Short mmCIF file of C-alpha atoms in Angstrom, two decimals:
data_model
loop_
_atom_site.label_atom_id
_atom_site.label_comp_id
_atom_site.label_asym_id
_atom_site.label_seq_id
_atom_site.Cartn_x
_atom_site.Cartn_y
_atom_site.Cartn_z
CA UNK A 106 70.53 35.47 140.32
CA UNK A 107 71.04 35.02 143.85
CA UNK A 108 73.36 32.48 145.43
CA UNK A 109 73.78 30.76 148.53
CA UNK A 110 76.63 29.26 150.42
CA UNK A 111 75.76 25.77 151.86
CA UNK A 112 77.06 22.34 152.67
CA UNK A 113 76.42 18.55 150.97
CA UNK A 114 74.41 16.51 153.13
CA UNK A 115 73.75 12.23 152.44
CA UNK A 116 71.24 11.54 149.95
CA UNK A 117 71.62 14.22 147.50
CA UNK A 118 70.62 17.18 149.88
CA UNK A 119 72.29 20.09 150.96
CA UNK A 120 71.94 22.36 154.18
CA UNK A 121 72.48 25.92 154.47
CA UNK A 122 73.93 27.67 158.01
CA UNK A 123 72.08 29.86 159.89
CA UNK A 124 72.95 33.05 158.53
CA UNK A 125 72.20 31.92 155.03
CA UNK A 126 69.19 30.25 155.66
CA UNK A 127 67.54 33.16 157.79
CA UNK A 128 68.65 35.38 154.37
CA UNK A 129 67.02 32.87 152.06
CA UNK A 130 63.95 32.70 154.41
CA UNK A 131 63.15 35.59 155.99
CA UNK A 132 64.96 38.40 153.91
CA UNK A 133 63.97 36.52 150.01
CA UNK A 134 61.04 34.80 151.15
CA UNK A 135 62.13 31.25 149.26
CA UNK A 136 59.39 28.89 150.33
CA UNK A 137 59.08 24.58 150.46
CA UNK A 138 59.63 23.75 146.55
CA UNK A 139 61.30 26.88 145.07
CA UNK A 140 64.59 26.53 143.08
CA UNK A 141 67.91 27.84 144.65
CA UNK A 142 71.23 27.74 143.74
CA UNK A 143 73.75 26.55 146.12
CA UNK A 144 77.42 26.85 146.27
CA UNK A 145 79.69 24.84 148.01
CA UNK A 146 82.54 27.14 148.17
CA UNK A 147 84.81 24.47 146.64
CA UNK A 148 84.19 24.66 142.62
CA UNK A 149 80.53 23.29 141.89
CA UNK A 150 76.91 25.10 142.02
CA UNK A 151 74.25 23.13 142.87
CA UNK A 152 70.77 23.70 141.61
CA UNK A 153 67.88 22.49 144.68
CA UNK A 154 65.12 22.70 145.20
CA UNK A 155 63.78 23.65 149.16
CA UNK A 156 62.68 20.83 151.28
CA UNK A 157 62.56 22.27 154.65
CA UNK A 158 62.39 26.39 154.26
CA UNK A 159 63.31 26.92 158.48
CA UNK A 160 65.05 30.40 158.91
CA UNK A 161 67.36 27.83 161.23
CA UNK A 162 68.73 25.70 158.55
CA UNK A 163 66.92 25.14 155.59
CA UNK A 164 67.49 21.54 153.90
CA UNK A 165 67.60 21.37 149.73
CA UNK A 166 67.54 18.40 147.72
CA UNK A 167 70.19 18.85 144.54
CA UNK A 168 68.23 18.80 140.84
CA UNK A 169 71.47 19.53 138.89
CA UNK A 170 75.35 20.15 139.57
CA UNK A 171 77.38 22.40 137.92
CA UNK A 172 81.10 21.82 138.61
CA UNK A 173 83.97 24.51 137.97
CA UNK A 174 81.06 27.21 137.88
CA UNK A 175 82.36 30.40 137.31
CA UNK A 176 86.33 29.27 137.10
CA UNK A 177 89.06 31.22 135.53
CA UNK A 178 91.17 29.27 133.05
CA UNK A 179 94.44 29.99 135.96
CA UNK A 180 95.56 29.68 139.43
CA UNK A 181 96.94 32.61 140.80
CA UNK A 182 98.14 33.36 144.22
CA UNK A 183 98.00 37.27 145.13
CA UNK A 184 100.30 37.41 148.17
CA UNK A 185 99.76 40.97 149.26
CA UNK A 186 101.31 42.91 151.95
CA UNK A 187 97.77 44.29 154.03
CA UNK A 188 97.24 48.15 153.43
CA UNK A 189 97.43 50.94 156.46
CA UNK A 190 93.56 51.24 155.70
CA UNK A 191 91.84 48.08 156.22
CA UNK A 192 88.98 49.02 153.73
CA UNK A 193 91.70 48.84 150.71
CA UNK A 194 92.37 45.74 151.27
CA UNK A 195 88.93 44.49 151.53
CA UNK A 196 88.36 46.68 148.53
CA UNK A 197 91.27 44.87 146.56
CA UNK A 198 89.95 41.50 147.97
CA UNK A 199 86.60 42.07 146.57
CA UNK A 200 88.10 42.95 143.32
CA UNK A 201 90.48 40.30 142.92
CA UNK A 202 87.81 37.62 143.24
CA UNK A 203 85.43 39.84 140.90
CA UNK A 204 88.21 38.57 138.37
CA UNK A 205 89.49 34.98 139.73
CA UNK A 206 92.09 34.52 142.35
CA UNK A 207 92.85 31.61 144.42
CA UNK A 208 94.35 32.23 146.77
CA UNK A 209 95.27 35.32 148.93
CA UNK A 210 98.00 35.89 151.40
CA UNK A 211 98.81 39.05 153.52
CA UNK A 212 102.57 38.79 153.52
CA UNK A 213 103.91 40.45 156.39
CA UNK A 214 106.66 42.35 154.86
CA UNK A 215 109.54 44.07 157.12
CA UNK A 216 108.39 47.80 156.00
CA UNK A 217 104.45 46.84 156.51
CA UNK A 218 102.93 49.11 158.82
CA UNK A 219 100.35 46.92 159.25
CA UNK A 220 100.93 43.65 161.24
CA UNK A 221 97.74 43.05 162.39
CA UNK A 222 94.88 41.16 160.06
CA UNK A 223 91.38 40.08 160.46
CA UNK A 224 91.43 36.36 158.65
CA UNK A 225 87.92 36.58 159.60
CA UNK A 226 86.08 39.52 158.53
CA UNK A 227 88.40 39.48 155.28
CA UNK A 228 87.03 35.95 154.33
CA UNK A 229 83.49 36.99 155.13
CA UNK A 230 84.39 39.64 152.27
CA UNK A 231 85.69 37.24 150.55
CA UNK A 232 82.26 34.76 150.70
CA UNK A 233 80.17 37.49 150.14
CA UNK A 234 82.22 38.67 146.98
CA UNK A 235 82.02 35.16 145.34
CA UNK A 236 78.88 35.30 145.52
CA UNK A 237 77.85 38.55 144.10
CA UNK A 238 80.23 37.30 141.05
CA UNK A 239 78.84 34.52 140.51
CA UNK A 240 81.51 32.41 140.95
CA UNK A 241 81.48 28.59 143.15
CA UNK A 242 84.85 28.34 144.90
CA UNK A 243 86.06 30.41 147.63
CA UNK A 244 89.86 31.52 147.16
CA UNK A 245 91.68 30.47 150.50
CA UNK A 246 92.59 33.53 152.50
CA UNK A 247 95.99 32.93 154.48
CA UNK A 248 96.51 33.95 158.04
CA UNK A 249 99.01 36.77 157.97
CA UNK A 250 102.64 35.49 157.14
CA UNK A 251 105.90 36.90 157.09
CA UNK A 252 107.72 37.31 153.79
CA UNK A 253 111.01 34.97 154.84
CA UNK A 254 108.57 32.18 155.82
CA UNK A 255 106.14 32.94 152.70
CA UNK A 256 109.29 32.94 150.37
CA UNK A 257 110.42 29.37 152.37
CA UNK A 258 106.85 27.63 151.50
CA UNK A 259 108.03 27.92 148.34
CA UNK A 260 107.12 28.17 144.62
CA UNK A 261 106.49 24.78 143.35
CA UNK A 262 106.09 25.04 139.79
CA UNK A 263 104.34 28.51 139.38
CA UNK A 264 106.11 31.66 137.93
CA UNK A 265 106.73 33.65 140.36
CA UNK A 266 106.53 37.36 139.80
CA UNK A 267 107.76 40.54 142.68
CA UNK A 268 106.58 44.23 141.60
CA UNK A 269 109.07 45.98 143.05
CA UNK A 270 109.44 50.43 142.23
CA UNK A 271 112.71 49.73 142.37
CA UNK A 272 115.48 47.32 140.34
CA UNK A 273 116.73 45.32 143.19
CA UNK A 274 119.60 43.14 143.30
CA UNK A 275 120.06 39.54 143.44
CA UNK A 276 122.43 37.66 146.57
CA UNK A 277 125.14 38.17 144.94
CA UNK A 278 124.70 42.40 144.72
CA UNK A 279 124.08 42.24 140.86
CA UNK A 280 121.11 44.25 139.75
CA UNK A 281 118.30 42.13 137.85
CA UNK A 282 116.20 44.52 136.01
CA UNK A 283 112.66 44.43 136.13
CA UNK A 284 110.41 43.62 133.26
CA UNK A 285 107.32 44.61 132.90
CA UNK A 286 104.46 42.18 134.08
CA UNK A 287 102.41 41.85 131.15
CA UNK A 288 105.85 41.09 129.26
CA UNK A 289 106.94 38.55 132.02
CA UNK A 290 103.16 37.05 132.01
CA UNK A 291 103.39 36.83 127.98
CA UNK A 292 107.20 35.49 127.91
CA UNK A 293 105.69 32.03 129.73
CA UNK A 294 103.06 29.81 129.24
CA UNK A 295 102.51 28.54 132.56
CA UNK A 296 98.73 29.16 134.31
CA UNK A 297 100.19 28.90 137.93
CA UNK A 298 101.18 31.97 139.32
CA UNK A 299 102.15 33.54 142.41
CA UNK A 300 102.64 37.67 142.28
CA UNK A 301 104.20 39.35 145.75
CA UNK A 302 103.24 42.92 145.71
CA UNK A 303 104.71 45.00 149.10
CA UNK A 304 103.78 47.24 151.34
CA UNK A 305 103.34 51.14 151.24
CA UNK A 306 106.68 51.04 151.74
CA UNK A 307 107.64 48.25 149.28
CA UNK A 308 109.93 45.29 150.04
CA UNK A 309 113.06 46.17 151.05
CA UNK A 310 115.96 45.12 148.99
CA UNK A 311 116.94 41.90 151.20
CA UNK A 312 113.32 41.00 150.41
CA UNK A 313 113.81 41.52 147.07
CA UNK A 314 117.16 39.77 146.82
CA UNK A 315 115.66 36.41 148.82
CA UNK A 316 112.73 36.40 146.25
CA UNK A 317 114.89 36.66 143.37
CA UNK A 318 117.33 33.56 144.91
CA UNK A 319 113.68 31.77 145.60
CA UNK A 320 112.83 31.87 141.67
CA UNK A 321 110.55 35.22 141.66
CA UNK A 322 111.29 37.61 138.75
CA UNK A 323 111.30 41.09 139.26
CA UNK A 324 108.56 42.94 137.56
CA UNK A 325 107.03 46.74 137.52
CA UNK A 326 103.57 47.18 137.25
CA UNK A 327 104.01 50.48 135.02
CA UNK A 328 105.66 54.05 135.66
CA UNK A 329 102.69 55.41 137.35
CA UNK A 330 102.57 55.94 141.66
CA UNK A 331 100.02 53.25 142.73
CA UNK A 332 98.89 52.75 145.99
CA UNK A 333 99.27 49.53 147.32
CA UNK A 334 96.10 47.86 146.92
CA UNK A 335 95.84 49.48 143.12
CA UNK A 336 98.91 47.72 142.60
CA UNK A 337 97.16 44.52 143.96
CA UNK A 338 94.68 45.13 141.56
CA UNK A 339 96.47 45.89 138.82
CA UNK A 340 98.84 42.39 139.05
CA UNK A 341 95.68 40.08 139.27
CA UNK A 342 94.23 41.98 136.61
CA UNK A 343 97.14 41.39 134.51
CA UNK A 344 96.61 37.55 135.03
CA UNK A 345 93.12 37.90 134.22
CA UNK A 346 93.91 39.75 130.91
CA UNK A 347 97.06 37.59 129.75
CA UNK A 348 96.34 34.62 130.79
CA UNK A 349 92.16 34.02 129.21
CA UNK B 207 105.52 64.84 148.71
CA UNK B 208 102.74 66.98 148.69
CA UNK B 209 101.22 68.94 145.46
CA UNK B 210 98.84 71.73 144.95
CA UNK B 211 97.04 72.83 142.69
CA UNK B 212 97.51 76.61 141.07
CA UNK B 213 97.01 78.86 138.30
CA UNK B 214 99.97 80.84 136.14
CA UNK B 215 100.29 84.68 136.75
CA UNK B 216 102.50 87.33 135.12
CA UNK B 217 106.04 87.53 136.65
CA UNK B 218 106.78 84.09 136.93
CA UNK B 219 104.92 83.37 139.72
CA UNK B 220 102.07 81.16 140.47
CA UNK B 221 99.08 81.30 143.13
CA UNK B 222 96.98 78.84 144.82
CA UNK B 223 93.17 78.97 145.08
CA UNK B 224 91.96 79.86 148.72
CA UNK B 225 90.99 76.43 149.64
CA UNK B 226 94.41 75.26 148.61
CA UNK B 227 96.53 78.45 150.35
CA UNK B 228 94.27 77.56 153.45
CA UNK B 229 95.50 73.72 153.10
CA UNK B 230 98.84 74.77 152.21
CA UNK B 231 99.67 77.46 155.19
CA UNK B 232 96.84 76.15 157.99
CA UNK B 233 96.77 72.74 157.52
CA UNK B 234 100.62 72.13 156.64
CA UNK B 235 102.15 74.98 158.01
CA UNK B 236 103.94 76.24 155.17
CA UNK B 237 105.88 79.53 155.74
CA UNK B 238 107.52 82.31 152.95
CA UNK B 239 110.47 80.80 151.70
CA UNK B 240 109.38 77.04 151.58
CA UNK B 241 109.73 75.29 148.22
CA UNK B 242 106.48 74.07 147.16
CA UNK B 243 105.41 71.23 144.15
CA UNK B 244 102.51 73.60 142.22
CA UNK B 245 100.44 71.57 139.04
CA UNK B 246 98.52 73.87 136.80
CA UNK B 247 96.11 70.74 136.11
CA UNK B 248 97.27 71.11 132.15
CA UNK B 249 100.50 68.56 131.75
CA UNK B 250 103.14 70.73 134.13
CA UNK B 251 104.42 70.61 137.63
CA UNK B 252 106.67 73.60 139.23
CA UNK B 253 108.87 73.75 141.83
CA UNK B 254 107.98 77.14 143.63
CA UNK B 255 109.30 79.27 146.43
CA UNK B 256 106.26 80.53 148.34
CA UNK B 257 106.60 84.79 148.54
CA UNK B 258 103.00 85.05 150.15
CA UNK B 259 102.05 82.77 153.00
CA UNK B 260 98.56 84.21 152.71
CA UNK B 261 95.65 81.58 153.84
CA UNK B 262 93.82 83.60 151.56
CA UNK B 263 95.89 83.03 148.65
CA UNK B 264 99.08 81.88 148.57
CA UNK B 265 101.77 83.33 145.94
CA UNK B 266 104.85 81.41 144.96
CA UNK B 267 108.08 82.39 142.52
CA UNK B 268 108.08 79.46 140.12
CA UNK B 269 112.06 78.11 140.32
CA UNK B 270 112.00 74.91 138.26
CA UNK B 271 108.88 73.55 135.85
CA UNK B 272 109.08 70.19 135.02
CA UNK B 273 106.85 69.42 131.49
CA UNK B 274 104.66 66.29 130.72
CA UNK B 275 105.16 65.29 134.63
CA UNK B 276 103.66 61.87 135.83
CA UNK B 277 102.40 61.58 131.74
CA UNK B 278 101.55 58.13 130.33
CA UNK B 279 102.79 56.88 126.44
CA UNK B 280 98.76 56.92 125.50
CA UNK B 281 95.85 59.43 125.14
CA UNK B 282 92.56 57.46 126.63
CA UNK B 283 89.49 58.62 126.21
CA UNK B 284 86.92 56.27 129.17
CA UNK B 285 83.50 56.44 127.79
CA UNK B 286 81.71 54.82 130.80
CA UNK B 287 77.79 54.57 131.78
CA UNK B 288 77.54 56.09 135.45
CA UNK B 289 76.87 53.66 138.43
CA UNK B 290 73.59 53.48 140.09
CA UNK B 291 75.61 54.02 143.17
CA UNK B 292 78.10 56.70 143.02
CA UNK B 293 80.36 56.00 145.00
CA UNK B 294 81.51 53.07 142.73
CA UNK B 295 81.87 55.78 139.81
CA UNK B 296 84.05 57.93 141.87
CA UNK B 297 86.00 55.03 143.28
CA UNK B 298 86.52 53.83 139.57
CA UNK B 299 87.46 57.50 138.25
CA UNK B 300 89.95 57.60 141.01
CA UNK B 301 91.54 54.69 140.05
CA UNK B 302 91.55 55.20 136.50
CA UNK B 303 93.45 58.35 137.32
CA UNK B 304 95.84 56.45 139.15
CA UNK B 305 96.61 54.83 135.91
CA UNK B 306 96.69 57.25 133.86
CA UNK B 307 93.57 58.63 131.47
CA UNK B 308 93.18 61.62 129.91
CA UNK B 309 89.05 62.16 129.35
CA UNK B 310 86.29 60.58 131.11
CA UNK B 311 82.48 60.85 129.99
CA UNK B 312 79.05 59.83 131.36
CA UNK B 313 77.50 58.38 128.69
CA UNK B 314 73.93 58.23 129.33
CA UNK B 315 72.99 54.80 127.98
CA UNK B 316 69.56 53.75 126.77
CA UNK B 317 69.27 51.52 129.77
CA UNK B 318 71.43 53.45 132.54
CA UNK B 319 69.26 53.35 135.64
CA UNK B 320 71.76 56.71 136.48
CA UNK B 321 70.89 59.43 133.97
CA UNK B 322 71.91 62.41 136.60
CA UNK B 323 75.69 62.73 137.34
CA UNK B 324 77.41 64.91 139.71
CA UNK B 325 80.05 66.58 137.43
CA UNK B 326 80.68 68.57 139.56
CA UNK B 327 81.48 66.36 142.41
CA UNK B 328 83.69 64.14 139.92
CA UNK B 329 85.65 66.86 139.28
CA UNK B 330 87.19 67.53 142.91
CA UNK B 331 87.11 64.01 143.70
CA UNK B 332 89.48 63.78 139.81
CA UNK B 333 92.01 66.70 141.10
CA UNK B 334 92.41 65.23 144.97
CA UNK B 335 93.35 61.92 142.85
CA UNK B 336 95.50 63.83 140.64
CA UNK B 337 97.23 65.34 143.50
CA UNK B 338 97.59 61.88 145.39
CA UNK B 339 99.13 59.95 142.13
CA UNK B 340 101.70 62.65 141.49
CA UNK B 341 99.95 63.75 138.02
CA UNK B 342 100.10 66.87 136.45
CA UNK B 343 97.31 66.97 134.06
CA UNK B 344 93.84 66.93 135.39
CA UNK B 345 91.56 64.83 132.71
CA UNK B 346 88.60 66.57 131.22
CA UNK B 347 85.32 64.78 133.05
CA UNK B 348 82.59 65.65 130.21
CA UNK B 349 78.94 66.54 131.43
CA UNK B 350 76.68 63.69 130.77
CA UNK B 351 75.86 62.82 127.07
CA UNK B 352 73.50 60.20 125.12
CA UNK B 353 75.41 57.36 123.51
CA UNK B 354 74.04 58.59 120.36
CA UNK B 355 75.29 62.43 120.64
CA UNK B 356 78.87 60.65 122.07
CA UNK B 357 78.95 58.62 118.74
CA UNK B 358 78.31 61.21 116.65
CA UNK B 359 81.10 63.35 118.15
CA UNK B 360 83.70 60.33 116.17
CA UNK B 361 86.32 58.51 116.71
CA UNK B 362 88.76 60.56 115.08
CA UNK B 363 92.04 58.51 114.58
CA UNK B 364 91.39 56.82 117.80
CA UNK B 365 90.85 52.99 118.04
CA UNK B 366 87.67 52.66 119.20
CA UNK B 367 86.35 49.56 121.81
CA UNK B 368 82.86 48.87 123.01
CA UNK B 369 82.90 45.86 125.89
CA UNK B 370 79.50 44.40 125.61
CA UNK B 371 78.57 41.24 127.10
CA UNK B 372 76.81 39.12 124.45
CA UNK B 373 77.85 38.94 120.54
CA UNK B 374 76.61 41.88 119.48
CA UNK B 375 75.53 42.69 115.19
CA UNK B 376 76.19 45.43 112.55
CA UNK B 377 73.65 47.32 110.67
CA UNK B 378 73.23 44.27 108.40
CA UNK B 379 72.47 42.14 110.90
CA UNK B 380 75.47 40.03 110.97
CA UNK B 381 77.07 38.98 114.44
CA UNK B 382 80.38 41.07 114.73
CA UNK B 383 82.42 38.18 117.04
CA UNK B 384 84.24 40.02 120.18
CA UNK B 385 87.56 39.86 120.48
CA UNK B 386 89.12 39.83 123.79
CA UNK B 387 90.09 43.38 124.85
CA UNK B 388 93.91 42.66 125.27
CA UNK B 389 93.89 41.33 121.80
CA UNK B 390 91.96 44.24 120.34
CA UNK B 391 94.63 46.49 121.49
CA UNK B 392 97.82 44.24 120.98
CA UNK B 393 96.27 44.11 117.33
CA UNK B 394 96.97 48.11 116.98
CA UNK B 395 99.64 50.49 117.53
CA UNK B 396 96.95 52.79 117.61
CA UNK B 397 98.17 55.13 121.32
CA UNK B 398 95.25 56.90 120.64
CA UNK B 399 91.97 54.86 122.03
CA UNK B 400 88.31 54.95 122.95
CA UNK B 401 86.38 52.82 125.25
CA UNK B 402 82.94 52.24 125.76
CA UNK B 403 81.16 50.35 128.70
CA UNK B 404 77.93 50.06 129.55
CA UNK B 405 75.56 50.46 132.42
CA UNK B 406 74.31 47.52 134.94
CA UNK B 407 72.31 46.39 132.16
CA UNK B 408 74.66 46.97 129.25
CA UNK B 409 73.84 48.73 125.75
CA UNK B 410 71.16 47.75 124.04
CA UNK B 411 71.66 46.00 121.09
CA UNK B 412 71.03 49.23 119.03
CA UNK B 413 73.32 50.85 120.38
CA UNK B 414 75.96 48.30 119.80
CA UNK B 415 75.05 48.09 116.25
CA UNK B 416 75.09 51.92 116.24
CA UNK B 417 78.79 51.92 117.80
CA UNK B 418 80.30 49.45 115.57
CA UNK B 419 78.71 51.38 112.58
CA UNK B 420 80.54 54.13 114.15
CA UNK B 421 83.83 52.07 114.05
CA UNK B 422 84.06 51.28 117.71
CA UNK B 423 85.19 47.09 117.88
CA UNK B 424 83.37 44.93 120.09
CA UNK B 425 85.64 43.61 122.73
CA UNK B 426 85.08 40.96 125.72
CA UNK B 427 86.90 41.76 129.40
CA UNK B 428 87.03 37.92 130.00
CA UNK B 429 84.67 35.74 131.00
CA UNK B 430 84.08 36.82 134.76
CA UNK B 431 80.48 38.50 135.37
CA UNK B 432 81.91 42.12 136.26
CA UNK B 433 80.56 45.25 137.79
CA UNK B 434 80.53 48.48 135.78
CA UNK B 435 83.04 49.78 137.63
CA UNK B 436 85.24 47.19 137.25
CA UNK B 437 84.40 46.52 133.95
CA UNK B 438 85.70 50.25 133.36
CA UNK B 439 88.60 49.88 135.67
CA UNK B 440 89.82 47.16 133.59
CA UNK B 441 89.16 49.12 130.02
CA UNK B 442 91.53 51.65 131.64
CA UNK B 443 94.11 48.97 133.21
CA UNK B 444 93.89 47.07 129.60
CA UNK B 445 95.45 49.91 128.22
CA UNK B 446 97.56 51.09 130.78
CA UNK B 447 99.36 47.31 130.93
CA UNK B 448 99.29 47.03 127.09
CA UNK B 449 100.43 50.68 125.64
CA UNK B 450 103.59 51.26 128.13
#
């Protein structure tokens, strides 16, 4: 089943860009009157049918919506410090919206070796892994942000979890012992939920202590050495498998 | 911290394979007298003082050994169709290691596009990950085998799980309902387990039916549409978050 990324037009059509349309033309050979199945990147799949097949923009009408296609029963923010190695990331990326994410943010952390992020090519990733998994809504990817003005945005009402190798310390230099995620994911019913997981260095423990006074409980992700984006991995797959 | 990879010899000592003495004195520089982290690839790491700086063959005095090092609380046996591409089966081996597993095999299954599998191959790319995670046993990666020769070898007292994407049926012809695979293993205290997952095209119905005669239970990863790999990545990470 292949899908396509497009936009809602007036009357019940929808357009596809360039890129997508030259693919659906050129590359699949979709003619005038076949059926595709369009995306809109924000929760609903569209079933059309081609009205205009130009490799330039090819116009669809819509024969059937399907909203909340290929949702996951949470929403989970995976705010992830990037990886030295740029393909991790994109590697975790593709994997954490293989399961259902929603949103993913490349916390800057004051260890992170690496400051510097490609918003762009990572949400191409990101598009292109929806996709493939069938799924409708893109998760937003975040411009890169530092973890004091991440932690400041705030938790709202989500859990907030921080896999740390460590047991930090809260403000007041008292440690707070880590629990294990699946225990801390099983302990509370709530489907919102934001996980911070550092960089190859992991937080430091003033970062740990501010996300501990912002509401984030300190978790480990098990006793083996994972690399960064495993650990990624591992805490949206813990959503995915806890919270079905 | 860096580890090699060597074999026991009389005296107390230990030496290193040439392309690991090469790595060890070219490549790092090591020099008689250094203290050196040395697995045997069967459960233990020693602390060594190299004797020999030979790029040939390095020989080290073996000064501390530290048993069951980087072990996990569970024996898990991955049972996973190979990838059509193979870089996603070594990509999903190394990760598994990174968790912790203790035997992999290539089960061939009736509809595996891949029915040739480079053990070989598997194998250095499952000691380099060994290495990397700060493991001390190397797991056994079986040559390829049928489904039906794999089922016939038992389950032993393992708990047994086959993730198959549709309600699969016993012998009788009665649907066997999935259970979700966090559930399947919260449900035992089983530390002992077997998982199954099949190829792009998943197992046939027959040889569902075949592995839940067997006494293998048929388990769900969630609703998201999955690729092999991460269908086995999960298996592993199901087990690795559930049996700490």
């Amino acid at each position: 089943m292949e899908i396509f990324y497009g936009h809602i037009e007036d009357g019940g059509m929808m357009s596809l860009p360039e890129q997508e349309s030259a693919h659906c033309v050129r590359v699949l050979r979709h003619r005038a009157g076949d059926t595709v199945y369009i995306i809109d990147g924000e929760g609903t799949m569209y079933e059309c049918r081609i009205m205009n097949d130009s490799p330039k923009g090819v116009e669809a009408q819509i024969i059937a919506s399907h909203e909340g296609w290929g949702s996951h029963p949470y929403h989970l923010t995976a705010a992830c410090c990037p990886t030295k190695n740029n393909e991790r990331y994109e590697w975790f990326v593709e994997k954490a919206i293989e399961m259902g994410v929603d949103r993913i943010v490349p916390v800057i952390g004051s260890r992170s070796e690496r400051r510097v992020f490609n918003t762009d090519r990572v949400r191409r990733i990101a598009l292109s892994a929806v996709k493939q998994s069938l799924k409708s809504r893109i998760p937003d990817i975040d411009e890169p942000v530092s973890m004091s003005d991440f932690l400041a945005g705030g938790l709202g009402d989500a859990l907030g979890l921080i896999a740390v190798c460590y047991e930090p310390k809260n403000a007041e230099g008292q440690v707070v012992p880590r629990v294990h995620i699946s225990e801390a994911l099983s302990r509370s019913d709530n489907r919102r939920v934001v996980v911070l997981v550092g960089p190859e260095g992991d937080f430091s423990p003033e970062e740990a202590s501010a996300a501990i006074a912002a509401g984030y409980i300190p978790v480990n992700i098990g006793t083996s050495r994972l690399r960064t984006e495993t650990a990624g991995m591992l805490a949206v797959a813990s959503v995915y498998l806890s919270k079905f």
